[in-house]
Amino acid sequence: MTRTVYVNGEYLPETEAKVSIFDRGFLMADAVYEVTSVLDGKLIDFEGHAVRLKRSLNELQMAEPCSKEELLEIHRKLVELNGIEEGLIYLQVTRGSDGDRDFVFPAEDTKPTLVLFTQNKPGLADSPAAKKGAKIISIDDIRWGRRDIKTTQLLYPSLGKMMAKAAGCDDAWMVEDGHVTEGTSNNAYFVKNGKIVTRPLSSDILHGITRKAVLRMAAEAQMEIEERLFTIDEAKEADEAFTTSASAFVMPVVEIDGVPLGDGTPGPIAKRLREIYLDESRKAAI
Ligand code: PDD
């Protein structure tokens, strides 16, 4: 089935959607994005993603392409037009184009480019990968310093995934100044003696929407949480570990740099949090 996508006010078959070659998203990764998951044909944590999008845009002095209400309507319409029961919606806003390449921002009245498309992923919630758990490697974090802004500068995270694949693993955690920052496309956690440890929010990591929800749900379930810097060696000695993201929810981690965690299978806290997260998110979906 040809997907229907959204480009600057129009719903089009994916083969007919066009953006200028001078668009700054294309030339300079001058763009921000969001990924929102869909379960039971409904949006998970739309509000959180809309708020973070606004923040990313503000941090880069980029214009908001439309109101939150319009964004919600576009998301819902794409879900409906593409018959998505389980999957993802990708949204990207760029600084647009004034018809040439220049490091200086284009004129203030340049319209931002707004693109959205769906990814149909039946079985996303009941994923075999989550039952198996992920094997990860650690790599240096050489990204820029504003990782709290969700920009489309994803070359290094993409290289990181490729390094993981080359090592026979699923993903990579990045390490800076001796401490784990986050995964290539997720936030990172380990569990030791029942306590969940994760890096505190700063400009060093993306402020994950799933992170916020999962930490709230963990606290409600009386789980102990500590937000602090941690090393990859601490994580290797953990009882279990996991990651969170809108695209994989709570994903157990079973091995770090070849060292199995616990008995090398998904840990009880990660499994429980995945269940709680999916359950609660389905109830709150819009
Ligand atoms: N990635 N950290 C990074 C570097 C990310 O790219 C992501 C999300 C997260 C988790 O954020 P959230 O819980 O809001 O999805 C953390 C998305 C899913 C992606 O790039 O596809």
mmCIF file of C-alpha atoms and ligand atoms in Angstrom:
data_model
loop_
_atom_site.group_PDB
_atom_site.id
_atom_site.type_symbol
_atom_site.label_atom_id
_atom_site.label_comp_id
_atom_site.label_asym_id
_atom_site.label_seq_id
_atom_site.Cartn_x
_atom_site.Cartn_y
_atom_site.Cartn_z
ATOM 1 C CA MET A 1 0.000 0.000 0.000
ATOM 2 C CA THR A 2 1.309 3.463 -0.875
ATOM 3 C CA ARG A 3 1.575 5.549 2.236
ATOM 4 C CA THR A 4 -0.187 8.859 2.532
ATOM 5 C CA VAL A 5 2.227 11.402 3.982
ATOM 6 C CA TYR A 6 1.874 15.036 5.034
ATOM 7 C CA VAL A 7 3.942 17.872 3.565
ATOM 8 C CA ASN A 8 3.252 21.532 4.323
ATOM 9 C CA GLY A 9 -0.536 21.378 4.492
ATOM 10 C CA GLU A 10 -1.102 18.589 1.974
ATOM 11 C CA TYR A 11 -1.842 14.886 2.317
ATOM 12 C CA LEU A 12 -0.121 13.130 -0.595
ATOM 13 C CA PRO A 13 0.926 9.671 -1.777
ATOM 14 C CA GLU A 14 4.558 9.198 -0.614
ATOM 15 C CA THR A 15 5.716 9.068 -4.238
ATOM 16 C CA GLU A 16 4.397 12.578 -4.873
ATOM 17 C CA ALA A 17 5.709 14.326 -1.743
ATOM 18 C CA LYS A 18 8.460 16.848 -2.458
ATOM 19 C CA VAL A 19 10.793 19.145 -0.506
ATOM 20 C CA SER A 20 13.242 21.627 -2.062
ATOM 21 C CA ILE A 21 16.893 20.580 -2.512
ATOM 22 C CA PHE A 22 17.701 23.938 -0.833
ATOM 23 C CA ASP A 23 15.775 22.999 2.295
ATOM 24 C CA ARG A 24 18.048 23.563 5.311
ATOM 25 C CA GLY A 25 16.961 20.254 6.777
ATOM 26 C CA PHE A 26 18.529 18.566 3.749
ATOM 27 C CA LEU A 27 21.612 20.802 3.468
ATOM 28 C CA MET A 28 22.475 21.398 7.144
ATOM 29 C CA ALA A 29 20.412 19.109 9.354
ATOM 30 C CA ASP A 30 18.784 22.389 10.422
ATOM 31 C CA ALA A 31 15.741 20.501 11.601
ATOM 32 C CA VAL A 32 14.103 18.968 14.638
ATOM 33 C CA TYR A 33 11.938 15.886 14.878
ATOM 34 C CA GLU A 34 9.657 13.779 17.043
ATOM 35 C CA VAL A 35 8.670 10.130 16.968
ATOM 36 C CA THR A 36 5.315 9.261 18.521
ATOM 37 C CA SER A 37 4.125 5.691 18.907
ATOM 38 C CA VAL A 38 0.681 4.394 18.039
ATOM 39 C CA LEU A 39 -1.022 1.550 19.914
ATOM 40 C CA ASP A 40 -4.592 0.410 19.217
ATOM 41 C CA GLY A 41 -4.764 3.165 16.580
ATOM 42 C CA LYS A 42 -4.179 5.838 19.243
ATOM 43 C CA LEU A 43 -1.309 8.201 20.024
ATOM 44 C CA ILE A 44 0.955 7.536 23.006
ATOM 45 C CA ASP A 45 1.957 10.638 24.979
ATOM 46 C CA PHE A 46 1.141 13.102 22.201
ATOM 47 C CA GLU A 47 1.191 15.957 24.712
ATOM 48 C CA GLY A 48 4.767 15.190 25.822
ATOM 49 C CA HIS A 49 6.028 15.076 22.243
ATOM 50 C CA ALA A 50 4.226 18.309 21.323
ATOM 51 C CA VAL A 51 5.738 20.109 24.339
ATOM 52 C CA ARG A 52 9.256 18.847 23.548
ATOM 53 C CA LEU A 53 8.884 19.819 19.878
ATOM 54 C CA LYS A 54 7.981 23.363 20.909
ATOM 55 C CA ARG A 55 11.011 23.481 23.191
ATOM 56 C CA SER A 56 13.373 22.201 20.466
ATOM 57 C CA LEU A 57 12.014 24.826 18.059
ATOM 58 C CA ASN A 58 12.369 27.612 20.623
ATOM 59 C CA GLU A 59 15.945 26.628 21.484
ATOM 60 C CA LEU A 60 16.876 27.002 17.798
ATOM 61 C CA GLN A 61 14.772 30.133 17.171
ATOM 62 C CA MET A 62 12.797 28.183 14.627
ATOM 63 C CA ALA A 63 9.205 29.111 13.857
ATOM 64 C CA GLU A 64 6.375 26.830 14.961
ATOM 65 C CA PRO A 65 4.754 25.477 11.797
ATOM 66 C CA CYS A 66 1.265 25.241 13.310
ATOM 67 C CA SER A 67 -0.655 24.958 16.566
ATOM 68 C CA LYS A 68 -0.652 21.897 18.837
ATOM 69 C CA GLU A 69 -4.301 21.290 17.932
ATOM 70 C CA GLU A 70 -3.453 21.227 14.220
ATOM 71 C CA LEU A 71 -0.545 18.867 14.882
ATOM 72 C CA LEU A 72 -2.863 16.514 16.746
ATOM 73 C CA GLU A 73 -5.308 16.589 13.863
ATOM 74 C CA ILE A 74 -2.544 15.786 11.337
ATOM 75 C CA HIS A 75 -1.285 12.882 13.468
ATOM 76 C CA ARG A 76 -4.788 11.464 13.785
ATOM 77 C CA LYS A 77 -5.585 11.885 10.118
ATOM 78 C CA LEU A 78 -2.393 10.071 9.065
ATOM 79 C CA VAL A 79 -3.166 7.212 11.456
ATOM 80 C CA GLU A 80 -6.622 6.943 9.926
ATOM 81 C CA LEU A 81 -5.597 7.316 6.263
ATOM 82 C CA ASN A 82 -2.856 4.703 6.644
ATOM 83 C CA GLY A 83 -4.857 2.327 8.846
ATOM 84 C CA ILE A 84 -2.187 2.233 11.579
ATOM 85 C CA GLU A 85 -3.042 0.068 14.574
ATOM 86 C CA GLU A 86 0.534 -0.260 15.863
ATOM 87 C CA GLY A 87 3.425 1.792 14.607
ATOM 88 C CA LEU A 88 5.134 5.148 14.671
ATOM 89 C CA ILE A 89 4.560 8.655 13.404
ATOM 90 C CA TYR A 90 7.640 10.581 12.363
ATOM 91 C CA LEU A 91 7.435 14.368 12.362
ATOM 92 C CA GLN A 92 10.113 16.762 11.137
ATOM 93 C CA VAL A 93 10.229 20.543 11.102
ATOM 94 C CA THR A 94 13.029 22.290 9.219
ATOM 95 C CA ARG A 95 13.969 25.948 8.965
ATOM 96 C CA GLY A 96 12.743 25.766 5.376
ATOM 97 C CA SER A 97 14.421 27.265 2.354
ATOM 98 C CA ASP A 98 14.806 30.634 0.714
ATOM 99 C CA GLY A 99 16.126 29.070 -2.456
ATOM 100 C CA ASP A 100 19.898 28.983 -1.906
ATOM 101 C CA ARG A 101 22.588 27.713 0.466
ATOM 102 C CA ASP A 102 23.890 30.038 3.175
ATOM 103 C CA PHE A 103 25.161 29.515 6.725
ATOM 104 C CA VAL A 104 23.214 32.588 7.790
ATOM 105 C CA PHE A 105 19.577 31.860 8.616
ATOM 106 C CA PRO A 106 17.099 32.733 5.859
ATOM 107 C CA ALA A 107 14.759 35.740 6.193
ATOM 108 C CA GLU A 108 12.437 35.638 9.214
ATOM 109 C CA ASP A 109 9.333 35.146 7.103
ATOM 110 C CA THR A 110 10.745 31.933 5.545
ATOM 111 C CA LYS A 111 8.165 29.228 6.137
ATOM 112 C CA PRO A 112 9.310 26.174 8.103
ATOM 113 C CA THR A 113 8.916 22.832 6.337
ATOM 114 C CA LEU A 114 6.625 20.385 8.118
ATOM 115 C CA VAL A 115 6.698 16.722 7.117
ATOM 116 C CA LEU A 116 5.004 13.759 8.789
ATOM 117 C CA PHE A 117 4.800 10.111 7.804
ATOM 118 C CA THR A 118 3.682 6.887 9.420
ATOM 119 C CA GLN A 119 5.561 3.612 9.901
ATOM 120 C CA ASN A 120 3.291 0.615 10.176
ATOM 121 C CA LYS A 121 4.706 -1.829 12.745
ATOM 122 C CA PRO A 122 2.278 -4.587 13.602
ATOM 123 C CA GLY A 123 3.484 -6.419 16.730
ATOM 124 C CA LEU A 124 5.446 -3.415 18.054
ATOM 125 C CA ALA A 125 4.185 -3.957 21.608
ATOM 126 C CA ASP A 126 4.621 -7.735 21.539
ATOM 127 C CA SER A 127 8.118 -7.527 20.096
ATOM 128 C CA PRO A 128 10.308 -10.672 19.985
ATOM 129 C CA ALA A 129 13.356 -8.366 20.416
ATOM 130 C CA ALA A 130 12.040 -7.261 23.825
ATOM 131 C CA LYS A 131 11.571 -10.897 24.884
ATOM 132 C CA LYS A 132 15.167 -11.665 23.957
ATOM 133 C CA GLY A 133 16.679 -8.442 25.246
ATOM 134 C CA ALA A 134 19.339 -6.303 23.583
ATOM 135 C CA LYS A 135 23.082 -6.825 23.468
ATOM 136 C CA ILE A 136 24.939 -3.559 23.540
ATOM 137 C CA ILE A 137 28.449 -2.237 23.093
ATOM 138 C CA SER A 138 29.884 0.965 24.511
ATOM 139 C CA ILE A 139 31.294 3.676 22.250
ATOM 140 C CA ASP A 140 32.653 7.181 22.770
ATOM 141 C CA ASP A 141 30.062 9.946 22.729
ATOM 142 C CA ILE A 142 31.389 12.437 20.178
ATOM 143 C CA ARG A 143 28.084 14.227 19.469
ATOM 144 C CA TRP A 144 27.566 17.968 19.851
ATOM 145 C CA GLY A 145 26.736 19.423 23.267
ATOM 146 C CA ARG A 146 23.013 20.163 22.867
ATOM 147 C CA ARG A 147 21.584 16.670 22.899
ATOM 148 C CA ASP A 148 18.525 17.970 24.748
ATOM 149 C CA ILE A 149 17.407 19.464 21.421
ATOM 150 C CA LYS A 150 15.958 16.722 19.226
ATOM 151 C CA THR A 151 17.739 17.609 15.985
ATOM 152 C CA THR A 152 18.068 15.431 12.896
ATOM 153 C CA GLN A 153 21.884 15.336 13.242
ATOM 154 C CA LEU A 154 21.809 11.568 13.529
ATOM 155 C CA LEU A 155 24.913 10.517 11.629
ATOM 156 C CA TYR A 156 26.912 9.529 14.706
ATOM 157 C CA PRO A 157 24.042 7.609 16.339
ATOM 158 C CA SER A 158 23.585 5.865 12.996
ATOM 159 C CA LEU A 159 27.316 4.990 12.871
ATOM 160 C CA GLY A 160 26.992 3.764 16.456
ATOM 161 C CA LYS A 161 24.218 1.345 15.475
ATOM 162 C CA MET A 162 26.415 0.124 12.620
ATOM 163 C CA MET A 163 29.351 -0.422 15.011
ATOM 164 C CA ALA A 164 26.998 -2.453 17.211
ATOM 165 C CA LYS A 165 25.815 -4.520 14.241
ATOM 166 C CA ALA A 166 29.427 -5.128 13.144
ATOM 167 C CA ALA A 167 30.108 -6.463 16.660
ATOM 168 C CA GLY A 168 27.100 -8.798 16.447
ATOM 169 C CA CYS A 169 25.104 -6.624 18.862
ATOM 170 C CA ASP A 170 21.882 -4.634 18.741
ATOM 171 C CA ASP A 171 22.771 -1.165 19.950
ATOM 172 C CA ALA A 172 25.388 1.075 21.543
ATOM 173 C CA TRP A 173 25.544 3.137 24.715
ATOM 174 C CA MET A 174 27.658 6.255 24.498
ATOM 175 C CA VAL A 175 30.257 7.232 27.082
ATOM 176 C CA GLU A 176 31.620 10.704 27.755
ATOM 177 C CA ASP A 177 34.188 11.638 30.424
ATOM 178 C CA GLY A 178 33.908 8.118 31.812
ATOM 179 C CA HIS A 179 30.108 8.216 32.223
ATOM 180 C CA VAL A 180 27.305 6.758 30.146
ATOM 181 C CA THR A 181 25.215 9.436 28.465
ATOM 182 C CA GLU A 182 22.504 7.478 26.614
ATOM 183 C CA GLY A 183 21.858 4.925 23.886
ATOM 184 C CA THR A 184 22.029 5.809 20.192
ATOM 185 C CA SER A 185 18.259 6.349 20.164
ATOM 186 C CA ASN A 186 17.157 5.733 23.740
ATOM 187 C CA ASN A 187 17.806 6.564 27.394
ATOM 188 C CA ALA A 188 19.916 4.153 29.459
ATOM 189 C CA TYR A 189 19.341 2.566 32.893
ATOM 190 C CA PHE A 190 20.761 -0.196 35.073
ATOM 191 C CA VAL A 191 19.346 -1.910 38.123
ATOM 192 C CA LYS A 192 21.423 -2.969 41.155
ATOM 193 C CA ASN A 193 19.930 -4.435 44.331
ATOM 194 C CA GLY A 194 16.464 -3.324 43.227
ATOM 195 C CA LYS A 195 17.475 0.306 42.606
ATOM 196 C CA ILE A 196 17.047 1.859 39.147
ATOM 197 C CA VAL A 197 19.937 4.149 38.198
ATOM 198 C CA THR A 198 19.844 6.612 35.291
ATOM 199 C CA ARG A 199 21.666 9.782 34.293
ATOM 200 C CA PRO A 200 19.986 13.033 35.404
ATOM 201 C CA LEU A 201 18.557 15.413 32.802
ATOM 202 C CA SER A 202 20.907 18.046 31.352
ATOM 203 C CA SER A 203 21.955 19.189 27.883
ATOM 204 C CA ASP A 204 24.052 15.964 27.688
ATOM 205 C CA ILE A 205 21.048 13.766 26.896
ATOM 206 C CA LEU A 206 17.664 13.866 25.255
ATOM 207 C CA HIS A 207 14.865 14.395 27.769
ATOM 208 C CA GLY A 208 13.030 11.249 26.801
ATOM 209 C CA ILE A 209 9.260 11.348 26.887
ATOM 210 C CA THR A 210 9.253 7.617 27.644
ATOM 211 C CA ARG A 211 11.888 8.198 30.365
ATOM 212 C CA LYS A 212 9.604 10.659 32.139
ATOM 213 C CA ALA A 213 6.606 8.324 31.986
ATOM 214 C CA VAL A 214 8.570 5.230 33.021
ATOM 215 C CA LEU A 215 10.226 6.978 35.995
ATOM 216 C CA ARG A 216 6.810 8.218 37.152
ATOM 217 C CA MET A 217 5.334 4.736 36.840
ATOM 218 C CA ALA A 218 8.344 3.168 38.603
ATOM 219 C CA ALA A 219 7.933 5.625 41.497
ATOM 220 C CA GLU A 220 4.195 4.850 41.669
ATOM 221 C CA ALA A 221 5.073 1.144 41.837
ATOM 222 C CA GLN A 222 7.320 1.933 44.866
ATOM 223 C CA MET A 223 10.495 1.166 42.929
ATOM 224 C CA GLU A 224 13.651 2.941 44.092
ATOM 225 C CA ILE A 225 15.194 5.383 41.602
ATOM 226 C CA GLU A 226 18.499 7.217 41.662
ATOM 227 C CA GLU A 227 19.344 9.845 39.044
ATOM 228 C CA ARG A 228 23.133 10.151 38.917
ATOM 229 C CA LEU A 229 26.106 9.733 36.616
ATOM 230 C CA PHE A 230 27.267 6.131 36.186
ATOM 231 C CA THR A 231 30.112 4.336 34.462
ATOM 232 C CA ILE A 232 29.880 1.537 31.929
ATOM 233 C CA ASP A 233 31.692 -0.747 34.434
ATOM 234 C CA GLU A 234 28.945 -0.180 37.001
ATOM 235 C CA ALA A 235 26.384 -1.089 34.359
ATOM 236 C CA LYS A 236 28.327 -4.263 33.490
ATOM 237 C CA GLU A 237 28.149 -5.321 37.159
ATOM 238 C CA ALA A 238 24.433 -4.609 37.371
ATOM 239 C CA ASP A 239 21.698 -7.186 37.979
ATOM 240 C CA GLU A 240 19.891 -5.939 34.887
ATOM 241 C CA ALA A 241 19.659 -2.987 32.520
ATOM 242 C CA PHE A 242 17.242 -1.496 30.029
ATOM 243 C CA THR A 243 16.578 1.395 27.666
ATOM 244 C CA THR A 244 13.494 3.504 26.990
ATOM 245 C CA SER A 245 12.240 5.170 23.818
ATOM 246 C CA ALA A 246 9.017 5.879 21.983
ATOM 247 C CA SER A 247 9.965 3.339 19.326
ATOM 248 C CA ALA A 248 10.861 0.412 21.610
ATOM 249 C CA PHE A 249 9.132 1.373 24.914
ATOM 250 C CA VAL A 250 11.107 -0.408 27.674
ATOM 251 C CA MET A 251 13.774 -2.655 26.129
ATOM 252 C CA PRO A 252 15.692 -5.028 28.415
ATOM 253 C CA VAL A 253 19.483 -5.086 27.969
ATOM 254 C CA VAL A 254 21.056 -8.506 28.545
ATOM 255 C CA GLU A 255 24.703 -7.959 27.654
ATOM 256 C CA ILE A 256 27.174 -5.043 27.707
ATOM 257 C CA ASP A 257 30.527 -5.299 25.883
ATOM 258 C CA GLY A 258 30.253 -9.090 25.907
ATOM 259 C CA VAL A 259 29.475 -9.274 29.657
ATOM 260 C CA PRO A 260 26.103 -10.938 30.387
ATOM 261 C CA LEU A 261 23.952 -9.189 32.998
ATOM 262 C CA GLY A 262 22.461 -11.428 35.681
ATOM 263 C CA ASP A 263 21.570 -14.712 33.998
ATOM 264 C CA GLY A 264 21.767 -13.109 30.544
ATOM 265 C CA THR A 265 17.993 -12.881 30.078
ATOM 266 C CA PRO A 266 15.644 -9.859 30.494
ATOM 267 C CA GLY A 267 15.471 -8.866 34.168
ATOM 268 C CA PRO A 268 12.287 -8.770 36.268
ATOM 269 C CA ILE A 269 12.250 -4.994 36.754
ATOM 270 C CA ALA A 270 12.668 -4.250 33.042
ATOM 271 C CA LYS A 271 9.937 -6.781 32.181
ATOM 272 C CA ARG A 272 7.587 -5.364 34.829
ATOM 273 C CA LEU A 273 8.200 -1.772 33.707
ATOM 274 C CA ARG A 274 7.541 -2.709 30.099
ATOM 275 C CA GLU A 275 4.199 -4.251 31.113
ATOM 276 C CA ILE A 276 3.218 -1.298 33.281
ATOM 277 C CA TYR A 277 4.282 1.212 30.620
ATOM 278 C CA LEU A 278 2.332 -0.506 27.833
ATOM 279 C CA ASP A 279 -0.709 -0.937 30.049
ATOM 280 C CA GLU A 280 -0.817 2.631 31.341
ATOM 281 C CA SER A 281 0.041 4.139 27.966
ATOM 282 C CA ARG A 282 -2.759 2.258 26.222
ATOM 283 C CA LYS A 283 -5.201 3.587 28.822
ATOM 284 C CA ALA A 284 -4.005 7.184 28.414
ATOM 285 C CA ALA A 285 -3.665 7.095 24.597
ATOM 286 C CA ILE A 286 -5.665 9.631 22.590
HETATM 287 N N1 PDD B 1 14.756 8.427 19.606
HETATM 288 N N2 PDD B 1 17.854 9.533 23.471
HETATM 289 C C1 PDD B 1 18.032 9.656 22.150
HETATM 290 C C2 PDD B 1 19.383 10.028 21.646
HETATM 291 C C3 PDD B 1 16.960 9.422 21.260
HETATM 292 O O1 PDD B 1 17.150 9.554 19.937
HETATM 293 C C4 PDD B 1 15.699 9.037 21.794
HETATM 294 C C5 PDD B 1 14.503 8.804 20.908
HETATM 295 C C6 PDD B 1 15.565 8.911 23.180
HETATM 296 C C7 PDD B 1 14.252 8.533 23.821
HETATM 297 O O2 PDD B 1 13.310 9.575 23.773
HETATM 298 P P1 PDD B 1 11.750 9.271 23.730
HETATM 299 O O3 PDD B 1 11.443 8.433 24.922
HETATM 300 O O4 PDD B 1 11.127 10.591 23.811
HETATM 301 O O5 PDD B 1 11.482 8.534 22.429
HETATM 302 C C8 PDD B 1 16.655 9.183 23.993
HETATM 303 C C9 PDD B 1 13.666 8.254 18.670
HETATM 304 C C10 PDD B 1 12.700 7.204 19.062
HETATM 305 C C11 PDD B 1 14.251 8.057 17.273
HETATM 306 O O6 PDD B 1 15.207 8.752 16.972
HETATM 307 O O7 PDD B 1 13.728 7.265 16.486
#
